Tab-separated table of C-alpha atoms and ligand atoms in Angstrom:
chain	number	residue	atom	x	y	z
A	1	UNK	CA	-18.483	-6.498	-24.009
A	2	UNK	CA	-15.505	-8.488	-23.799
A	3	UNK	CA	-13.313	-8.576	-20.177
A	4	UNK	CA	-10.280	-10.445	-19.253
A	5	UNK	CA	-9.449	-11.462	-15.735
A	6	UNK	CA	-6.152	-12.412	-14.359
A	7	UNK	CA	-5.295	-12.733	-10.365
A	8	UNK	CA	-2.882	-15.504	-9.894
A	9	UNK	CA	-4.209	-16.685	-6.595
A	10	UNK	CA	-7.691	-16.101	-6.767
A	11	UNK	CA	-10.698	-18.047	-6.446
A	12	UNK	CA	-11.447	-17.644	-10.382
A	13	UNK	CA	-14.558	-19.202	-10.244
A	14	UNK	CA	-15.976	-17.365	-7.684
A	15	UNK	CA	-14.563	-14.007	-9.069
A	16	UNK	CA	-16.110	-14.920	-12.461
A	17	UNK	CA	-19.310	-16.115	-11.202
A	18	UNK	CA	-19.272	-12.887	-9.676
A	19	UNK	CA	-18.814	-10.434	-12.957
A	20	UNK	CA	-20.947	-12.804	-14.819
A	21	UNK	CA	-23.929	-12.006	-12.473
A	22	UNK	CA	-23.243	-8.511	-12.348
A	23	UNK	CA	-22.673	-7.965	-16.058
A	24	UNK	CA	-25.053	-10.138	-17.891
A	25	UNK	CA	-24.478	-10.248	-21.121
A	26	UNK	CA	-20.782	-9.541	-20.562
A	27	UNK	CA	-18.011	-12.399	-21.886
A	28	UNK	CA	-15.721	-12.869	-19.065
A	29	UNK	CA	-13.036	-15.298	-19.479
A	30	UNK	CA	-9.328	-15.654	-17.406
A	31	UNK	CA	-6.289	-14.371	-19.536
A	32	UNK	CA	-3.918	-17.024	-20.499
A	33	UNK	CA	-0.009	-16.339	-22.129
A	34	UNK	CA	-0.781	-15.971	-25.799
A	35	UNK	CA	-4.522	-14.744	-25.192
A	36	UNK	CA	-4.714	-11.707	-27.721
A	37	UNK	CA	-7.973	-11.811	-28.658
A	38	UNK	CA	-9.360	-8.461	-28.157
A	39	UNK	CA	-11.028	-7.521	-24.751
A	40	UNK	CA	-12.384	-3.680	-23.634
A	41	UNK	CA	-11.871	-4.276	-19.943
A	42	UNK	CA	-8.829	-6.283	-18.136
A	43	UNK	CA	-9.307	-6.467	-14.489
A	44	UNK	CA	-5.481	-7.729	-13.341
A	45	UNK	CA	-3.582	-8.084	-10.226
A	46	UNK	CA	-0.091	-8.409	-10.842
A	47	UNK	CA	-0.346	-9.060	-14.173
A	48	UNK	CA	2.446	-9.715	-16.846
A	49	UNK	CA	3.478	-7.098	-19.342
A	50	UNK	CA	2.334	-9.217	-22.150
A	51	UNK	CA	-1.122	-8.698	-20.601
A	52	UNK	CA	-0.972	-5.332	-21.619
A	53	UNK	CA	0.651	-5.126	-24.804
A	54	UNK	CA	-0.813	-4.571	-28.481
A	55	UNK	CA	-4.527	-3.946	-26.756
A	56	UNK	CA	-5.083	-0.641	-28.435
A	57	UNK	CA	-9.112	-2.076	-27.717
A	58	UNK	CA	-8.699	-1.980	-23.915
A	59	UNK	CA	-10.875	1.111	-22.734
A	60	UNK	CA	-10.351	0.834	-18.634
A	61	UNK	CA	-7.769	-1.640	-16.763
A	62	UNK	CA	-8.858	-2.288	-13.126
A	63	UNK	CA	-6.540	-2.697	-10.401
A	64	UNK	CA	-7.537	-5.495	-8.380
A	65	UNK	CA	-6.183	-3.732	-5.095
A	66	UNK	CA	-4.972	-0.025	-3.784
A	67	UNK	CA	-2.166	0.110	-4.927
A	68	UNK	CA	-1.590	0.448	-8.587
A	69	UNK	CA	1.977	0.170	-8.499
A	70	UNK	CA	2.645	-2.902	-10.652
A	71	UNK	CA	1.019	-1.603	-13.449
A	72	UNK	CA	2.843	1.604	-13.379
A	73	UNK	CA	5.819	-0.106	-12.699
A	74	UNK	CA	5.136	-2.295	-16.588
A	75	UNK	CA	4.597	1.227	-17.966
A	76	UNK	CA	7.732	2.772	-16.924
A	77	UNK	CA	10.069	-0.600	-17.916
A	78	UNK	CA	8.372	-0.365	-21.393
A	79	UNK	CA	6.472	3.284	-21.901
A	80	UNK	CA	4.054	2.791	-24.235
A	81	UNK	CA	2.956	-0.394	-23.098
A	82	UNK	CA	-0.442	0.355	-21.842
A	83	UNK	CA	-2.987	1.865	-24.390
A	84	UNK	CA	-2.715	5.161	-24.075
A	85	UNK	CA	-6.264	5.683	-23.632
A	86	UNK	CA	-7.145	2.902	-21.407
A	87	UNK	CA	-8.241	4.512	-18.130
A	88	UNK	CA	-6.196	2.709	-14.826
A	89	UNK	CA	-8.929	2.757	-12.245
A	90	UNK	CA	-7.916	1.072	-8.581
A	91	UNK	CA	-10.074	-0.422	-6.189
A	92	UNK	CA	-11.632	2.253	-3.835
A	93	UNK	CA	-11.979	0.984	0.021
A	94	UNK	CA	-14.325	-1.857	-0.740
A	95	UNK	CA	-13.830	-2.701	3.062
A	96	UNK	CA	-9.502	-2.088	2.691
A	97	UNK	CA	-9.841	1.133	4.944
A	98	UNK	CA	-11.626	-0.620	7.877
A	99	UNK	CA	-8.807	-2.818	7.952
A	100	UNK	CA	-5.808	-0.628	7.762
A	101	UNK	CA	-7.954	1.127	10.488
A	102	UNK	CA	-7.763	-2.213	12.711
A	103	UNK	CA	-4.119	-3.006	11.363
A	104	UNK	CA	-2.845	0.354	12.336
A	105	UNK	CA	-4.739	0.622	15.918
A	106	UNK	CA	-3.668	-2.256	17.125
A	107	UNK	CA	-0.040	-1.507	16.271
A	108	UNK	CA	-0.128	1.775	18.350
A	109	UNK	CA	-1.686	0.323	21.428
A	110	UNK	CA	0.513	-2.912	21.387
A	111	UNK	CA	3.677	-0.069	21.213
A	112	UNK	CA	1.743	2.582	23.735
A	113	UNK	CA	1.081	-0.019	26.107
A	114	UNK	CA	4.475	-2.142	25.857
A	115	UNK	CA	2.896	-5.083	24.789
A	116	UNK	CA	5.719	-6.136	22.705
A	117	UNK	CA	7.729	-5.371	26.096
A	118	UNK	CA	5.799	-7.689	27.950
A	119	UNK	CA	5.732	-10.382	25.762
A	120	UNK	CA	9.372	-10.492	25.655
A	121	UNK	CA	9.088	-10.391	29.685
A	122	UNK	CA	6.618	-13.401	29.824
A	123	UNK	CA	8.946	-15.024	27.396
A	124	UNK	CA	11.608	-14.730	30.122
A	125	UNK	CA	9.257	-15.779	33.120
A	126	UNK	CA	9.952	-12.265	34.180
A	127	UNK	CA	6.951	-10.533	36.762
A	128	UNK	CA	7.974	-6.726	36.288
A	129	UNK	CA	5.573	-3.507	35.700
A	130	UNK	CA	7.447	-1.130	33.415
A	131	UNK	CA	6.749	2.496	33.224
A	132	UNK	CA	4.229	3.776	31.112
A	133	UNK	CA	4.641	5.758	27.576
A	134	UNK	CA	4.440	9.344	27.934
A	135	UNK	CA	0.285	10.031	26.445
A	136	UNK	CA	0.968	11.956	23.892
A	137	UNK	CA	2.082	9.048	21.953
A	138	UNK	CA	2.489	11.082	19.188
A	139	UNK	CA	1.362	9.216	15.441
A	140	UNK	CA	1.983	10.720	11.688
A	141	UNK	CA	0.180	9.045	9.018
A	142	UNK	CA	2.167	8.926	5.741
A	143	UNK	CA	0.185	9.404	3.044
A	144	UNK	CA	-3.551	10.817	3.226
A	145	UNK	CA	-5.760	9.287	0.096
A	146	UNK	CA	-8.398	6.537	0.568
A	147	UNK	CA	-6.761	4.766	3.005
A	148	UNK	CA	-4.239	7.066	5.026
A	149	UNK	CA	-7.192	9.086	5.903
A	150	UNK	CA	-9.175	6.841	6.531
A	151	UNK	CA	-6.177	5.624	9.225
A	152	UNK	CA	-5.915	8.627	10.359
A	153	UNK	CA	-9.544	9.688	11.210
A	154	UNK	CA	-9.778	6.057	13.063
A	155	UNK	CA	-6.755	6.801	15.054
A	156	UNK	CA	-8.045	9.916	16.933
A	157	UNK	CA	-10.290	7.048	18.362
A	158	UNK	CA	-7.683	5.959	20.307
A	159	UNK	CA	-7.086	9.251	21.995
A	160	UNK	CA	-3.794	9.928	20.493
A	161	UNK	CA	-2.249	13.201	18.925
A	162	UNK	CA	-2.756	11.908	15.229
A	163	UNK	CA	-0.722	14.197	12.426
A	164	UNK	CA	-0.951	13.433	8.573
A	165	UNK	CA	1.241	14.390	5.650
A	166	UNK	CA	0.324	14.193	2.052
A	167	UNK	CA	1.542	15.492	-1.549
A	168	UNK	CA	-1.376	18.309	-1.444
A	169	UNK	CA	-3.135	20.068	0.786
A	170	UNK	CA	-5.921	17.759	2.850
A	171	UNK	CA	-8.176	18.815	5.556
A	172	UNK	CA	-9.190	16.336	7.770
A	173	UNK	CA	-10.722	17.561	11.336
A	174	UNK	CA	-9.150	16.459	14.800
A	175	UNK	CA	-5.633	15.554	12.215
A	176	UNK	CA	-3.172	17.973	11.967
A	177	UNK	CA	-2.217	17.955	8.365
A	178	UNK	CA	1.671	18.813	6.365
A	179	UNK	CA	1.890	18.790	2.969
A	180	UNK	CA	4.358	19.006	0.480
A	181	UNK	CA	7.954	18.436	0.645
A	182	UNK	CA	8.413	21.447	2.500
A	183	UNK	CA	7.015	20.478	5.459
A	184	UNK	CA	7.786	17.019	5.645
A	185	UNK	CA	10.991	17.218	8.235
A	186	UNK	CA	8.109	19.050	10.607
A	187	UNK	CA	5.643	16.483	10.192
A	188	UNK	CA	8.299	13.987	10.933
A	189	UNK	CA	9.750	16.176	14.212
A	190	UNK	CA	8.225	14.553	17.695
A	191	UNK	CA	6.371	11.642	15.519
A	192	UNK	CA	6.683	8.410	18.044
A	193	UNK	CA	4.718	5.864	15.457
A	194	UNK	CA	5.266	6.202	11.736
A	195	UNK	CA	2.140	4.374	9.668
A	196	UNK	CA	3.287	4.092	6.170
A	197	UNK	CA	0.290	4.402	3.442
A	198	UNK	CA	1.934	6.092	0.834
A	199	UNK	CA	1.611	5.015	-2.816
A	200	UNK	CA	4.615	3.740	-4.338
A	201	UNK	CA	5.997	6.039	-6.523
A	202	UNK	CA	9.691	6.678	-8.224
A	203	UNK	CA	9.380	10.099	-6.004
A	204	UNK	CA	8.709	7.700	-2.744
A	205	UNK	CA	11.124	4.680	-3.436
A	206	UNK	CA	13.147	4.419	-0.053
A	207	UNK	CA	11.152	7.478	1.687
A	208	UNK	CA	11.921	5.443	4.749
A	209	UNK	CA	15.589	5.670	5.196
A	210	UNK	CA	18.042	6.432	7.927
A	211	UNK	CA	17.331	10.290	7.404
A	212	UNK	CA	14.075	10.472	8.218
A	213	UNK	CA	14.482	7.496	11.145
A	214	UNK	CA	16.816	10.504	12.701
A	215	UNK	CA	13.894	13.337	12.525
A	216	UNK	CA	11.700	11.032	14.588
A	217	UNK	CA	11.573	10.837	18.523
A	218	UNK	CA	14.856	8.497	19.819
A	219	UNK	CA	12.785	5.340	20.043
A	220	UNK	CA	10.286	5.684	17.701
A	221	UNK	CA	8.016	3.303	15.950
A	222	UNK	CA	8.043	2.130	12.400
A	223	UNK	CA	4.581	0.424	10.630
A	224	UNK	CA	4.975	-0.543	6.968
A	225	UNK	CA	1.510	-1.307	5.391
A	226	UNK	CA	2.428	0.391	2.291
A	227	UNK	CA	5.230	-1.152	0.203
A	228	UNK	CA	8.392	-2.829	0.563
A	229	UNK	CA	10.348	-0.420	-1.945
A	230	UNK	CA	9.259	2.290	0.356
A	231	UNK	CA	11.692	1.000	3.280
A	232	UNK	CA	15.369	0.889	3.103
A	233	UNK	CA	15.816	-2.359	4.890
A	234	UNK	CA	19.542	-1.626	5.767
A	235	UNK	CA	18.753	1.610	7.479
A	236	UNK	CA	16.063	0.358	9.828
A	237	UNK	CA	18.114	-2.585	10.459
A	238	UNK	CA	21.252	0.354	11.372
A	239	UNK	CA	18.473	2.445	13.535
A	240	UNK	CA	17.035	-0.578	15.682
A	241	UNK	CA	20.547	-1.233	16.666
A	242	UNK	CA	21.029	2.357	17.869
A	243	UNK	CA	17.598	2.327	19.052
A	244	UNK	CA	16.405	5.006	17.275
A	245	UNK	CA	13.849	3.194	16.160
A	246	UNK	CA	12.772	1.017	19.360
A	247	UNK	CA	10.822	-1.393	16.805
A	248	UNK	CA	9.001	-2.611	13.866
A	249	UNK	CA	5.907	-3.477	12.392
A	250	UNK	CA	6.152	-4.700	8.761
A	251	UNK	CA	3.252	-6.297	6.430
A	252	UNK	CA	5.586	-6.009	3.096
A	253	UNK	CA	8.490	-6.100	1.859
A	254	UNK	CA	10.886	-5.603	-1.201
A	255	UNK	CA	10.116	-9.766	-1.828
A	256	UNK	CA	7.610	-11.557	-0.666
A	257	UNK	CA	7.332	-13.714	0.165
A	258	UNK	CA	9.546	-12.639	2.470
A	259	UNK	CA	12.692	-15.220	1.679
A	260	UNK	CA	13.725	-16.862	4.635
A	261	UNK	CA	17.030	-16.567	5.495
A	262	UNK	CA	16.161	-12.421	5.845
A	263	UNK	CA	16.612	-10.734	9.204
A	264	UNK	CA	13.748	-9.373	9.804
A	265	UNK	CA	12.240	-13.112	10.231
A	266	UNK	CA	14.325	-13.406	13.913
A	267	UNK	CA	14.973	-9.913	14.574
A	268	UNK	CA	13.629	-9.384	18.559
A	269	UNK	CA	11.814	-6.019	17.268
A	270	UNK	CA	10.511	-6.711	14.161
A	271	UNK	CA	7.045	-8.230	13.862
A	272	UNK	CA	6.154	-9.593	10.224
A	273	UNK	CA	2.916	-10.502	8.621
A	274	UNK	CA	2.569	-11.427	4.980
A	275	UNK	CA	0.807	-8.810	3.253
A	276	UNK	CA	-2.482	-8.762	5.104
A	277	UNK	CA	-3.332	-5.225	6.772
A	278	UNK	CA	-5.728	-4.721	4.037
A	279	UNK	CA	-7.064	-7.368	1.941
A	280	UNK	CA	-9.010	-7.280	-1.549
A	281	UNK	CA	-12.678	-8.122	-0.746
A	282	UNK	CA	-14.361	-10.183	-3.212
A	283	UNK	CA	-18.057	-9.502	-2.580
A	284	UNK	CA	-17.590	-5.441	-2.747
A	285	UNK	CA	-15.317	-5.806	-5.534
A	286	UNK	CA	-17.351	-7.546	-7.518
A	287	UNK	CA	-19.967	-4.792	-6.990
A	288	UNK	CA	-17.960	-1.550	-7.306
A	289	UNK	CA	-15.721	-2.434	-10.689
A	290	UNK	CA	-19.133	-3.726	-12.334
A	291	UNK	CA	-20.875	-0.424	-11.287
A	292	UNK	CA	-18.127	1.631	-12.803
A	293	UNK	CA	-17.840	-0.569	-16.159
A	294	UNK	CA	-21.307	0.100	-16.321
A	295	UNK	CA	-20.709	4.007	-15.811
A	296	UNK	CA	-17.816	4.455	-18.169
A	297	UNK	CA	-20.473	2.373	-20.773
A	298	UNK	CA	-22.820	5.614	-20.118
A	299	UNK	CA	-20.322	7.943	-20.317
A	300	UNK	CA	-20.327	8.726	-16.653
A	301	UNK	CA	-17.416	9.577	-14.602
A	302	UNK	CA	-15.666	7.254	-11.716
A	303	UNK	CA	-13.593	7.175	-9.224
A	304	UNK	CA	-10.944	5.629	-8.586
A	305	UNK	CA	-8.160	6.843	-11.450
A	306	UNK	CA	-5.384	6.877	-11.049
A	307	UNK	CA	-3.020	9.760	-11.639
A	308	UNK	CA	-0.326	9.331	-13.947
A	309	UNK	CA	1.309	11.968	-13.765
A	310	UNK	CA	4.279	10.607	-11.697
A	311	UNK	CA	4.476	7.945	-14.343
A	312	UNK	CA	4.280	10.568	-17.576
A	313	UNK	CA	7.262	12.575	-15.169
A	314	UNK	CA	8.868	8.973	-15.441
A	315	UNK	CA	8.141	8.179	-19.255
A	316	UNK	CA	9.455	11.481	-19.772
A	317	UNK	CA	12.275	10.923	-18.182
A	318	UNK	CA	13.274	7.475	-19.725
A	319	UNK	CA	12.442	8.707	-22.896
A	320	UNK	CA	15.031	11.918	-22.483
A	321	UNK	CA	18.053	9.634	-20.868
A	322	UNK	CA	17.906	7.476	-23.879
A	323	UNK	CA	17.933	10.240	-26.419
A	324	UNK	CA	20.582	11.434	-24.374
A	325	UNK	CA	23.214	7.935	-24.630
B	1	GLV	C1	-2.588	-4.314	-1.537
B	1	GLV	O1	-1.435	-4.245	-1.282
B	1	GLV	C2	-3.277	-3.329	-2.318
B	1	GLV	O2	-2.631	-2.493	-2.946
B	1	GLV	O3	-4.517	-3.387	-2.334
């Protein structure tokens, strides 16, 4: 069994060392531009389209993360790209969901208790109690899979009215649940924090925008642990100056890094962190995509697929506007 590896950034050794022992036998080695020797398994972060290409071999990719995005995205520059029956499986939890759970908790007490108010107040040497939120501090999840729900069931910890939207139909107890586009703008209505953990999508590119700011309390809260793509930077810029939304909480962003001459660096109600809310865990990913590699080599089922349908409604698409010029 042959399986490429490419994560930028990584510790390869360790991430190799880690296969190896969990795959005996297996012949793990990094991919390099110009590697197209042929491989059954790629297990990629970020990787290039070339990657991808000519690999008719390749039986599963694995998404080193939650978000499969950049792989869909190589699919939908260049349909076809991808083998078409290489299964894309992404990382499930492997410790992610904890994390968004602590990301996302302590972004709704900082904002329910006006921590971000009084560290502006300390900054001015200013002694001054400030009324309290109203309790039902009111917080919609966007986006219910792995991790949204995850975000959501941790939230009702906290005591607060918790409300979830998603594509389909989800049950989750203590959450009150909207789905579909139809009942979006009443998910949205009397929301005070907005947690963004929505896939990115072409159907959820710039979801956040100056519409939906307007359907949320006067003074509402924005957290972005999703995507940048998924924020239109302009319109939360326009809606923090009218205080609609009273302030920020971003952990990515349409570049990243984040380049430095942007806004949202010195903006007074914007807090930024570089794409950490939920990290990839070595030591549980290096146990779950083994376990499924060995699954799909018995002909077992995993989880973890990933849907393409939103991508074939893409290719489709692509394919029809250039029949069409
Ligand atoms: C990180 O952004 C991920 O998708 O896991």
């Amino acid at each position: 069994m042959k399986i490429i590896f490419y994560e930028k950034n990584a510790d390869i050794d360790a991430w190799l060392g880690g296969f190896r022992h969990e795959l005996p036998g297996a012949d793990v080695r990094v991919w390099e531009p110009g590697d197209t020797a042929p491989a059954d398994y790629a297990i990629v972060w970020r990787a290039p389209r070339e990657l991808f290409a000519n690999r008719p071999d390749l039986k599963a990719v694995f998404n080193l993360g939650a978000g499969a995005d950049a792989i869909l995205d190589v699919e939908r520059k260049e349909p076809g790209t991808l083998p078409p029956n290489a299964k894309l499986v992404r990382l499930e939890d492997t410790g992610m969901a904890q994390q968004m759970v602590e990301y996302a908790s302590y972004c709704v007490l900082r904002y329910m208790r006006r921590f971000d108010d009084y560290e502006a107040l300390q900054r001015e040497g200013r002694w001054e109690k400030l009324p309290q939120h109203a309790r039902a501090f009111t917080v919609g999840v966007l986006g219910l899979g792995v991790l949204g729900g995850e975000v959501a069931k941790g939230l009702l910890n906290l005591g607060v009215p918790v409300r979830g939207y998603s594509r389909s139909p989800k049950t989750i107890e203590g959450v009150q649940v909207y789905a579909g586009p139809e009942q979006f703008d009443a998910f949205l209505h009397g929301v005070k924090v907005l947690i963004n953990l929505l896939p990115h999508t072409p159907d959820t590119e710039g979801i956040l925008d100056a519409r939906v700011f307007g359907k949320l309390v006067h003074g509402a809260y924005l957290v972005n642990v999703a995507r940048g793509p998924h924020l239109v930077d302009d319109d939360l810029l326009a809606a923090l100056d009218r205080g609609q939304i009273a302030a920020a909480t971003l952990d990515v962003f349409r570049t990243e890094p984040l380049p430095q001459d942007h806004p949202y660096w010195t903006h007074p109600h914007v807090s930024v962190t570089p794409h950490i809310s939920a990290e990839t865990l070595r030591e549980e990913s290096i146990v779950q995509i083994p376990d499924k590699i060995k699954a799909l080599a018995r002909g077992e089922p995993i989880g973890g697929i990933v849907d393409f349908t939103s991508a074939d409604t893409e290719r489709q698409r692509i394919a029809d506007n250039k029949r069409q010029a």
